[in-house]
Coordinates of C-alpha atoms and ligand atoms in Angstrom, one line a residue:
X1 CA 86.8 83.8 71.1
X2 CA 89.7 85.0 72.9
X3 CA 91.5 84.3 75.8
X4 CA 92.3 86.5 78.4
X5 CA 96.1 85.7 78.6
X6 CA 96.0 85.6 74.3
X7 CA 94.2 89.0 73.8
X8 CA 97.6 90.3 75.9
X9 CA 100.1 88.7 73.7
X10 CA 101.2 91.0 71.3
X11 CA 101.2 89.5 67.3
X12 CA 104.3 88.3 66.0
X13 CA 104.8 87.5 62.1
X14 CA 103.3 90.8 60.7
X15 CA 99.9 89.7 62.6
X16 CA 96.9 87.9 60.5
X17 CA 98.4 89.1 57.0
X18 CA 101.6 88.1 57.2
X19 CA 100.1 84.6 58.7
X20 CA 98.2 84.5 55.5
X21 CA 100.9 86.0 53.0
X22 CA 103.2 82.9 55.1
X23 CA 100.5 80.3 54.5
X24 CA 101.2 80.5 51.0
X25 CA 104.0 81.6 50.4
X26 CA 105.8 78.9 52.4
X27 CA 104.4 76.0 50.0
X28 CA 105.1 77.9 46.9
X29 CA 108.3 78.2 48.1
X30 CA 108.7 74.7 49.1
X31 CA 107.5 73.6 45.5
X32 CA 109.4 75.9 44.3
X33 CA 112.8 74.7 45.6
X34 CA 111.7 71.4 44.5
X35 CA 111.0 72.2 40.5
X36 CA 114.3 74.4 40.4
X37 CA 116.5 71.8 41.7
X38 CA 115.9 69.5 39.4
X39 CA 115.8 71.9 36.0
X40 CA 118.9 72.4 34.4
X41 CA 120.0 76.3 34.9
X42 CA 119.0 75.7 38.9
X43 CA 118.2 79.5 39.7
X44 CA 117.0 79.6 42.7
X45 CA 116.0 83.5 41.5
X46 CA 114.2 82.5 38.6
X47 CA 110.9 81.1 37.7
X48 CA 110.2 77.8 37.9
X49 CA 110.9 76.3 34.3
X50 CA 107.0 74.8 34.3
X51 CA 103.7 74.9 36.9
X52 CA 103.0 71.1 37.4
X53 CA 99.3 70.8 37.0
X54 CA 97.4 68.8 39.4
X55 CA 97.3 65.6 37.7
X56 CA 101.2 66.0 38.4
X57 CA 100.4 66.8 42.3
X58 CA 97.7 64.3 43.1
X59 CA 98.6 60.4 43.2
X60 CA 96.5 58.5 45.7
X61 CA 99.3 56.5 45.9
X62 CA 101.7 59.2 47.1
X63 CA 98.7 59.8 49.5
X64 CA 98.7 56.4 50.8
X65 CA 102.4 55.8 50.7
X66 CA 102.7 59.5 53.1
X67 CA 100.0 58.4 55.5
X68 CA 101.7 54.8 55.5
X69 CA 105.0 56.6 56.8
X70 CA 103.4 58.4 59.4
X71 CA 101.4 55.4 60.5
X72 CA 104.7 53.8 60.8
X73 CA 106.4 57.0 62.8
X74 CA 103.4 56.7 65.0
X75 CA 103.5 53.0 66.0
X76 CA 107.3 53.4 66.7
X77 CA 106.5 56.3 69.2
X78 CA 104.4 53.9 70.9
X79 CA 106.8 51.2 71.7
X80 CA 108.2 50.8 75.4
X81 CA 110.9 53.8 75.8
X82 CA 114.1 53.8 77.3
X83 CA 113.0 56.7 79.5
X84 CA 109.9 58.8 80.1
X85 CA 111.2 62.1 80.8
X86 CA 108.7 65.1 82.4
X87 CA 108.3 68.4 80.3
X88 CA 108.7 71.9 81.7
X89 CA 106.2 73.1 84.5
X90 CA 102.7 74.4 83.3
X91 CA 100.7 77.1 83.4
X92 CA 98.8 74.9 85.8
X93 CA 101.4 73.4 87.8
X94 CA 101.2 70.0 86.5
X95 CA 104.1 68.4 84.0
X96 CA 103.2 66.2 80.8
X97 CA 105.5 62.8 80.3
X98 CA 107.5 62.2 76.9
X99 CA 108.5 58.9 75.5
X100 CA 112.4 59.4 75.0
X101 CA 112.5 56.8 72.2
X102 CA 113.6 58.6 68.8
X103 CA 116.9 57.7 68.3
X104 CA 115.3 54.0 68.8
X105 CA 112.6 54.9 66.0
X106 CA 115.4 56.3 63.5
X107 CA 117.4 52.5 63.9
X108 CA 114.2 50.8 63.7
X109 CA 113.5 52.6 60.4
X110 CA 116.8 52.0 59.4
X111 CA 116.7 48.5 59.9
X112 CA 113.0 48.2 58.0
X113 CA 114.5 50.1 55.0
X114 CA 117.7 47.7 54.5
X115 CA 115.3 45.2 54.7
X116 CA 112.8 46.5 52.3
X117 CA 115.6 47.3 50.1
X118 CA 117.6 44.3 50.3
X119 CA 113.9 42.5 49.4
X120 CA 113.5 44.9 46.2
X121 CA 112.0 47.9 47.4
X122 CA 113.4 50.9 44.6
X123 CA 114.5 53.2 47.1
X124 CA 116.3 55.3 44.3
X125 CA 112.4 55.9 42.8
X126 CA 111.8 58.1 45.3
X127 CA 113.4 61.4 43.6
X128 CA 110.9 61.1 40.8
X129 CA 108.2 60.7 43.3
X130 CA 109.0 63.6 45.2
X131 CA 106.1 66.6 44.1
X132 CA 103.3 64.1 44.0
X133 CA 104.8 63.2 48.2
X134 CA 105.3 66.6 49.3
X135 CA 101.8 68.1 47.9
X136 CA 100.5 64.7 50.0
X137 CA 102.1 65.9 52.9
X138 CA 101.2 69.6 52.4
X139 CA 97.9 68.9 51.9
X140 CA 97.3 66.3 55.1
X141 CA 99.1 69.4 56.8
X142 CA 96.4 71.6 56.2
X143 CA 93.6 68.8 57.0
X144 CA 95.3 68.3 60.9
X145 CA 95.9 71.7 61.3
X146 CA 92.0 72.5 61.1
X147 CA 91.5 69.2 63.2
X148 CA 94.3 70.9 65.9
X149 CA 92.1 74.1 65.4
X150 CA 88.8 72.7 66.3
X151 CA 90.3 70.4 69.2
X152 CA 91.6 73.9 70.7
X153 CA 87.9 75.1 71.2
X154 CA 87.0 72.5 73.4
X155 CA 90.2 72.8 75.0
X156 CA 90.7 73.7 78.8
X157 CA 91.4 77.9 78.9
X158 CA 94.8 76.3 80.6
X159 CA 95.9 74.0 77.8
X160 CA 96.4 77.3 75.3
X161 CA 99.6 78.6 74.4
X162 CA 100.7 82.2 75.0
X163 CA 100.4 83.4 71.6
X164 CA 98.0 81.7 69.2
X165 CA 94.8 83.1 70.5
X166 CA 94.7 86.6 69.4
X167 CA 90.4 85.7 68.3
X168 CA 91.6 86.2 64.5
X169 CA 90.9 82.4 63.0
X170 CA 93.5 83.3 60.0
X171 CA 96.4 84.0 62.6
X172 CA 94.8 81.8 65.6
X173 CA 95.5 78.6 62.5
X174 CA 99.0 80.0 61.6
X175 CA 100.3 79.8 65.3
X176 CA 98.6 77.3 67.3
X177 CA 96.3 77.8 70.0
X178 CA 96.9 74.2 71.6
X179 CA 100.1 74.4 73.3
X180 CA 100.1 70.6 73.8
X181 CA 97.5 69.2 71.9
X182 CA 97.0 65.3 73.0
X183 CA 95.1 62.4 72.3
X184 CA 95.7 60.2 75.3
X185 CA 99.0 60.0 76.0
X186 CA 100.3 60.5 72.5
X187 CA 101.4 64.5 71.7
X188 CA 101.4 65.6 68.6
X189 CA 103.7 68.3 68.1
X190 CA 106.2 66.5 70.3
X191 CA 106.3 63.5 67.7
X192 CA 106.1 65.9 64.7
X193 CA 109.0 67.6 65.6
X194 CA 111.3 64.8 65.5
X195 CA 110.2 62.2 63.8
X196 CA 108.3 62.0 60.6
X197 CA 110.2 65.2 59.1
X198 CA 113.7 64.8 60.3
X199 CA 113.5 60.6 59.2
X200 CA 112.0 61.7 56.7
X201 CA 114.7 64.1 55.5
X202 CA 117.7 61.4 55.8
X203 CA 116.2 58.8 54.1
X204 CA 115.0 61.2 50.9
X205 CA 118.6 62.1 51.1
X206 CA 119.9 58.2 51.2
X207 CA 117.5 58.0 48.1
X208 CA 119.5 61.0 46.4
X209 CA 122.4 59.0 47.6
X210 CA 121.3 55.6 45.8
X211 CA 119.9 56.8 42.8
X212 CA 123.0 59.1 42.1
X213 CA 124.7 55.3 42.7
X214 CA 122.7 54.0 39.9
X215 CA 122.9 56.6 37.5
X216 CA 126.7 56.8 38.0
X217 CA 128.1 53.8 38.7
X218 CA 128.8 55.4 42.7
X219 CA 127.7 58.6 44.5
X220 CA 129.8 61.4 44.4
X221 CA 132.3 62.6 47.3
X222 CA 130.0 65.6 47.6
X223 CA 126.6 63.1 48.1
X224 CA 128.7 61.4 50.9
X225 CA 129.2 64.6 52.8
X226 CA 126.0 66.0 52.2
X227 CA 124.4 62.5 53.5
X228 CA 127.1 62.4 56.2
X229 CA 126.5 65.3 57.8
X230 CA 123.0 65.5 57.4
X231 CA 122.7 62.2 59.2
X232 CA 124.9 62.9 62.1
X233 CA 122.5 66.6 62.9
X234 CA 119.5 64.1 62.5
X235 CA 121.0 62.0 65.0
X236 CA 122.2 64.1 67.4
X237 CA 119.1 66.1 67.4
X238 CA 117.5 62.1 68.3
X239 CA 120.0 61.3 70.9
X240 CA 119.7 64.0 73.2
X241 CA 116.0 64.2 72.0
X242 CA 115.0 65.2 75.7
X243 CA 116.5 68.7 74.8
X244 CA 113.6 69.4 72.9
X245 CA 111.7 69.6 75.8
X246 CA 112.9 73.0 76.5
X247 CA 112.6 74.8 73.2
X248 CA 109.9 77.5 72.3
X249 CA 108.7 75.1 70.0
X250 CA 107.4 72.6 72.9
X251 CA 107.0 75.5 76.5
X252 CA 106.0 78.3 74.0
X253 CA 104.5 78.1 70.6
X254 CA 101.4 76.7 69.8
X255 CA 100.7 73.6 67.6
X256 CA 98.9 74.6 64.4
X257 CA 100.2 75.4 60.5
X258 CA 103.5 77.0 60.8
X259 CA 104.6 74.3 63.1
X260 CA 102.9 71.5 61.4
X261 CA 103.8 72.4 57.9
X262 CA 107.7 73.1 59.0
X263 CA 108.1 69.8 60.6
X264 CA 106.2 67.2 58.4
X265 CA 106.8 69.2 54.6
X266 CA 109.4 71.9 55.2
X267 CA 111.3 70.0 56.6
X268 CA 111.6 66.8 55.2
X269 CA 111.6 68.6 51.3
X270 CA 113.8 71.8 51.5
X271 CA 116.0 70.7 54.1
X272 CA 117.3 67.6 51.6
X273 CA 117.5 70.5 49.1
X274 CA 121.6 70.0 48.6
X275 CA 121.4 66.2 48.1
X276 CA 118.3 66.7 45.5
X277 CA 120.5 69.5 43.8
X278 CA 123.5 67.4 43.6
X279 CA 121.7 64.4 41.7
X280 CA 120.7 66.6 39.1
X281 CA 123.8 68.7 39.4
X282 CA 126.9 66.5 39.8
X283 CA 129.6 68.6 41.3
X284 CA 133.7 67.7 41.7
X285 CA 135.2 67.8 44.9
X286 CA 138.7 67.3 45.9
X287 CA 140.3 65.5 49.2
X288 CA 142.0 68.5 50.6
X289 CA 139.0 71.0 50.4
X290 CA 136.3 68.3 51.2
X291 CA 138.4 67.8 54.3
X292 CA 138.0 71.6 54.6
X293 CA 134.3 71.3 54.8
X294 CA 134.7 68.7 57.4
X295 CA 136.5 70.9 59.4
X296 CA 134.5 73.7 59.3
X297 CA 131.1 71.3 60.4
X298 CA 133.0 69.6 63.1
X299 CA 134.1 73.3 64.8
X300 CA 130.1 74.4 63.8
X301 CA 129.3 71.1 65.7
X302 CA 131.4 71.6 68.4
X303 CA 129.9 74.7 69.1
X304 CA 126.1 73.7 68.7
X305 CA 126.4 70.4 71.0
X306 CA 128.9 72.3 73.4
X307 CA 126.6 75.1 73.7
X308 CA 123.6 73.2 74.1
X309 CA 124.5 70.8 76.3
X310 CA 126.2 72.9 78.5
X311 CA 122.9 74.7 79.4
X312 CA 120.9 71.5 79.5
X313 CA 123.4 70.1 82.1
X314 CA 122.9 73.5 83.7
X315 CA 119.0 73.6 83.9
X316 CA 118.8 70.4 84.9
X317 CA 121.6 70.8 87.8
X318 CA 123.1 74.0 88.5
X319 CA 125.5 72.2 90.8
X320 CA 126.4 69.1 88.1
X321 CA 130.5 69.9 88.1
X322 CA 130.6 70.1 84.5
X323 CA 129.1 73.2 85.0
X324 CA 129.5 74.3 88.5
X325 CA 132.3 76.4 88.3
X326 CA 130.8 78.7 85.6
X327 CA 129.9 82.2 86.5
X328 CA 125.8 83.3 86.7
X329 CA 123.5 86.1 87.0
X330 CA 120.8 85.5 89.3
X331 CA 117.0 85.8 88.3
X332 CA 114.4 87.4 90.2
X333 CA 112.7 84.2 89.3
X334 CA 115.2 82.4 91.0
X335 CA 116.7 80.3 88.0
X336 CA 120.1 81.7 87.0
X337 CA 121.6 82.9 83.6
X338 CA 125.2 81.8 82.8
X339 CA 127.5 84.3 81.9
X340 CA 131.0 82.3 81.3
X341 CA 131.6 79.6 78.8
X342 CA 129.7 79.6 75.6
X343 CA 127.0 81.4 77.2
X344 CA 129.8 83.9 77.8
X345 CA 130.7 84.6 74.1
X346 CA 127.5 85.3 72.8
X347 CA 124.2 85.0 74.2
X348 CA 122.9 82.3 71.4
X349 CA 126.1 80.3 70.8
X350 CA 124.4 77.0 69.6
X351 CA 122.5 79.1 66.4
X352 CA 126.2 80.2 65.8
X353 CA 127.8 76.3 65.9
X354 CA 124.0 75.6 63.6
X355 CA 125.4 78.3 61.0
X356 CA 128.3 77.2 60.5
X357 CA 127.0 73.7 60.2
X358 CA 124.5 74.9 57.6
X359 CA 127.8 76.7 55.5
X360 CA 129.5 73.3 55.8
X361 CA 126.4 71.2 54.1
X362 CA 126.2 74.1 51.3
X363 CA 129.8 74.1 50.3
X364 CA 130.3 70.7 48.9
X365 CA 127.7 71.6 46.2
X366 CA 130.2 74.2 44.7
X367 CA 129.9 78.1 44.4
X368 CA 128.3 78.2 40.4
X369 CA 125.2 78.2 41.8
X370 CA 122.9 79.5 44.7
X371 CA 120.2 77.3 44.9
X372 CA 122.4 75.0 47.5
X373 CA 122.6 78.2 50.0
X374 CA 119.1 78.6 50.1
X375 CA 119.5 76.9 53.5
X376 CA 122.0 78.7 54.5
X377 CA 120.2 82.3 53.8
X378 CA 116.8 80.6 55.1
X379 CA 118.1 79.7 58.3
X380 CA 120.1 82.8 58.9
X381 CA 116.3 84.6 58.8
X382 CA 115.0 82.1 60.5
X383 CA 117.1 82.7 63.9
X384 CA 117.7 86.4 63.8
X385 CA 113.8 86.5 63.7
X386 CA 113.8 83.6 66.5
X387 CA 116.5 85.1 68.4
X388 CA 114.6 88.7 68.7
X389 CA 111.4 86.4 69.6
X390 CA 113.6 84.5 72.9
X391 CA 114.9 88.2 73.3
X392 CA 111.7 89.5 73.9
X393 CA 110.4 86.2 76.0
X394 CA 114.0 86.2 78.6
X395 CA 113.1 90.1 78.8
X396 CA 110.0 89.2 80.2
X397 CA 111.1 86.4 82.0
X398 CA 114.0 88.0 83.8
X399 CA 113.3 91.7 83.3
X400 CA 117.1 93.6 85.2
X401 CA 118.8 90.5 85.2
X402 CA 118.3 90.0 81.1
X403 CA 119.1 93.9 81.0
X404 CA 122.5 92.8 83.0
X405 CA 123.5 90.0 80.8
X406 CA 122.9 91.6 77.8
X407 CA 125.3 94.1 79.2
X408 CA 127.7 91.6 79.8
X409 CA 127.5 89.9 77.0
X410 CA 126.7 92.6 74.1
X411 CA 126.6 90.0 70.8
X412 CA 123.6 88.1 70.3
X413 CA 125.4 85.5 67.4
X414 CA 128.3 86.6 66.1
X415 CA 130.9 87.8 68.3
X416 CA 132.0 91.9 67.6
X417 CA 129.6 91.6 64.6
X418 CA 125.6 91.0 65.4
Ligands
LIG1 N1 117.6 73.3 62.1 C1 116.6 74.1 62.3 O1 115.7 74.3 61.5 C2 116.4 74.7 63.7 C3 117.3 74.5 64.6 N2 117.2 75.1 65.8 C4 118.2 74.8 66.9 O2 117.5 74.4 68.0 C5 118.3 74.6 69.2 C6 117.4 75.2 70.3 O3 117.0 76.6 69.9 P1 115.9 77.5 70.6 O4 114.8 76.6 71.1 O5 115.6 78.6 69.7 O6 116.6 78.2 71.8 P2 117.7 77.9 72.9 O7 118.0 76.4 73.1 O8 118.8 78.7 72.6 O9 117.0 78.3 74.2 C7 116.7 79.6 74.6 C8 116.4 79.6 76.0 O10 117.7 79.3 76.7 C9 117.6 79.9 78.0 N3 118.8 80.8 78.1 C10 119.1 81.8 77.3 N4 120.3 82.4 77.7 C11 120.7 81.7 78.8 C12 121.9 81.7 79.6 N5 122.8 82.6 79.5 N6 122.0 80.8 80.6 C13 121.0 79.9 80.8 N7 119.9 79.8 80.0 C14 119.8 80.6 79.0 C15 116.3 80.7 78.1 O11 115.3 79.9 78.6 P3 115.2 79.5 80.2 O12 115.9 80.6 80.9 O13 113.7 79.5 80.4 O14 115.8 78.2 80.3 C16 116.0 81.0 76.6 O15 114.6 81.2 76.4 C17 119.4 75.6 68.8 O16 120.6 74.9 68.7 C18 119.0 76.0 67.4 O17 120.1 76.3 66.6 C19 116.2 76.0 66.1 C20 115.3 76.3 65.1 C21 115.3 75.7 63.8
LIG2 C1 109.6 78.6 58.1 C2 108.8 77.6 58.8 C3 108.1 76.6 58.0 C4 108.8 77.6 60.1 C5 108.7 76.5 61.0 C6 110.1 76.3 61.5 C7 110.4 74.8 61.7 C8 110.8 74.2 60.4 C9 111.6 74.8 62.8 C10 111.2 75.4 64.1 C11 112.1 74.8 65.1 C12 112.6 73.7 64.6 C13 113.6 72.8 65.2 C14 114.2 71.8 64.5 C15 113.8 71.5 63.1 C16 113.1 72.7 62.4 C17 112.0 73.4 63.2 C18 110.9 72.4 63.4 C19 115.1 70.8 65.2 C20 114.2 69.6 65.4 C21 116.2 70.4 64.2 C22 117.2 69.4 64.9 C23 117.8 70.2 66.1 O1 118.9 69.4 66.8 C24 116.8 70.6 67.2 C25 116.2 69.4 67.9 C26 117.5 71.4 68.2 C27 115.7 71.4 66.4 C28 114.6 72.0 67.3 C29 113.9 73.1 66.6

């Protein structure tokens, strides 16, 4: 059944096809990545060298041991918070409240892994255990997002997202019809996003990290950058973790497949692609050009955390003086666009510093092969696509006054290039 504000919204992602052609394509992709990294040649290009069958895929235990992580994710969500912040305004008015506890939950973890470890637990297993984990997460994936799916129909016509509610089930699954889907006070795609992925990412990477340790006597400079960096986007991204309150992930987009599957198997088992491919692939790196590499992430994180807190503090607080004395655009809608500082170079400067960040993590792998850029070229798609979805959002939005600063400021990531 459709809505009447989703039969308006027009279909983005090539409609119900590409949803489906997405739907598998992602995973295959995902396995993909995996099988390559670990075979010798590493062609990113090629075939995989074999199809695991699904005795190799299904392990109860890598079921158990998956659900076991989230369980844990979920019971460190619930612990008291430092702060309970409010989300954007609703369609109905009303504002939900968000535990602002992740960076707590990534030290907790942190602190439960050295102790497991310290008490035995073979942390360096995990590489080998990798397939049999992600098909366990791809496949719980699947099982919530037709739980999120049938939750929608019972859910209030107000509680569904802009897009996600075209009437076609195929592409209705792919995008989410729930914008906010809850049980009690706990929200789903507000702890997916941040928690059981992106933990989930730097501790398969500290497991790269410790079995390259064992296999060769000490990890490699390349390992420590990788981990390094890796770590300190996870980090951040927990730190200022109320951010995410204001992405199109959270005000916009639905909770069903794409978002489930990116944050709970996408995430966590492409985006640890370089450290996988550097245990299997042991690459030399020098002082001078790894301090090259940390050049170029610190500028790329300069700009992504300068950018993006500089239009936090400015939603928040027009008048905070950090930000007071840039120059705006006012909206018919009576918010403001800024059109000095980084807003002023280009109108998405934090994907730019999030590039440059995702050249840095790809270079201390070496230039013999591509495989470690799949990231790199990945993400690039991902936030031209993203950028022409805000585009068409802020257009709507702001309607002259987005015509005005797009005038002002012609580039949309690249300055004098895109
Ligand atoms: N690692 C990964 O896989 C991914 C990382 N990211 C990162 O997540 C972060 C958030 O990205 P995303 O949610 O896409 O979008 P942004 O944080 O860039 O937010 C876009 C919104 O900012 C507001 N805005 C745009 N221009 C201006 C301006 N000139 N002045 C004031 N406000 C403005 C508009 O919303 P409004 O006016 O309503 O406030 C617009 O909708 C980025 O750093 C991105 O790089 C994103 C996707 C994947
Ligand atoms: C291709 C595919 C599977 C699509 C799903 C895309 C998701 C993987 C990404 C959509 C937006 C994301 C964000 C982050 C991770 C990737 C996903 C979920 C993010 C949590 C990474 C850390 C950053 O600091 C961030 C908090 C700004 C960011 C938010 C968006």
């Amino acid at each position: 059944m459709a809505s009447p504000q989703g039969s308006r919204a027009p279909l983005e992602f090539g409609g119900p096809l590409g949803a489906a052609a997405l739907m598998l394509l992602l995973p295959a992709t995902m396995f993909h990545l995996l099988l390559v990294a670990r075979s010798g040649p590493a062609r990113l290009l090629g075939p995989p060298p074999y199809l695991p069958g699904l005795q190799v895929l299904w392990s109860p235990r890598m079921l158990l041991l998956w659900l076991t992580w989230l369980g844990l994710q979920a019971a460190l969500y619930l612990l008291p918070a430092r702060k309970v912040a409010e989300g954007q305004e609703l369609k109905d008015k009303s504002r939900l409240l968000y535990p602002i506890n992740g960076f707590q939950a990534l030290m907790l973890t942190a602190l439960l892994v050295g102790l497991a470890v310290s008490a035995g637990l073979p942390l360096g297993a995990l590489p080998e255990m990798l397939l049999p984990l992600a098909f366990a997460a791809t496949f719980t994936t699947f099982i919530f997002s037709v739980l999120l799916y049938l939750k929608a129909l019972v859910a209030p016509a107000s509680a569904l997202a802009p897009g996600g509610n075209s009437g076609n089930p195929i592409y209705d699954f792919f995008l989410g019809r729930e914008l906010n889907p809850r049980v009690w006070s706990f929200d789903f795609k507000y702890f997916c996003e941040l928690r059981p992925g992106l933990i989930g990412w730097v501790l398969i990477n500290l497991a790269m990290l410790m079995q390259e340790a064992e296999l060769r006597g000490s990890p490699s400079l390349a390992m420590w950058l990788v981990n390094g960096f890796q770590l300190l986007y996870v980090g951040d991204a927990l730190w200022h973790e109320e951010a995410v309150l204001t992405t199109m992930d959270i005000t916009h987009d639905g909770f069903g497949f794409m978002l489930a599957f990116g944050d709970l198997a996408w995430v966590p088992f492409t985006y640890s692609l370089q450290a996988q491919f550097l245990l299997h692939h042991p690459q030399p790196l020098g002082l001078p050009v790894a301090s090259v590499i940390c050049l170029i992430n610190a500028v790329g994180y300069y700009i992504f955390r300068g950018a993006n807190s500089q239009k936090n503090t400015f939603r928040k607080n027009p008048s905070d003086p950090r930000v007071a004395d840039l120059e705006t655009i006012p909206t018919a809608t009576g918010r403001q666009l800024l059109v000095s500082g980084w807003w002023g170079m280009v109108r998405h400067p934090n994907y730019l510093g999030d590039l440059i960040m995702a050249l840095a993590w790809s270079l201390p792998c070496g230039v013999s092969h591509l495989l470690p850029y799949f990231y790199l070229l990945y993400f690039t798609a991902l936030l031209v696509h993203r950028e022409a979805r805000d585009e068409q959002q802020c257009l709507q939005k702001y309607g002259l006054a987005w015509h005005e600063y797009c005038r002002r400021v012609p580039y949309r990531i690249l300055p004098y290039i895109y």
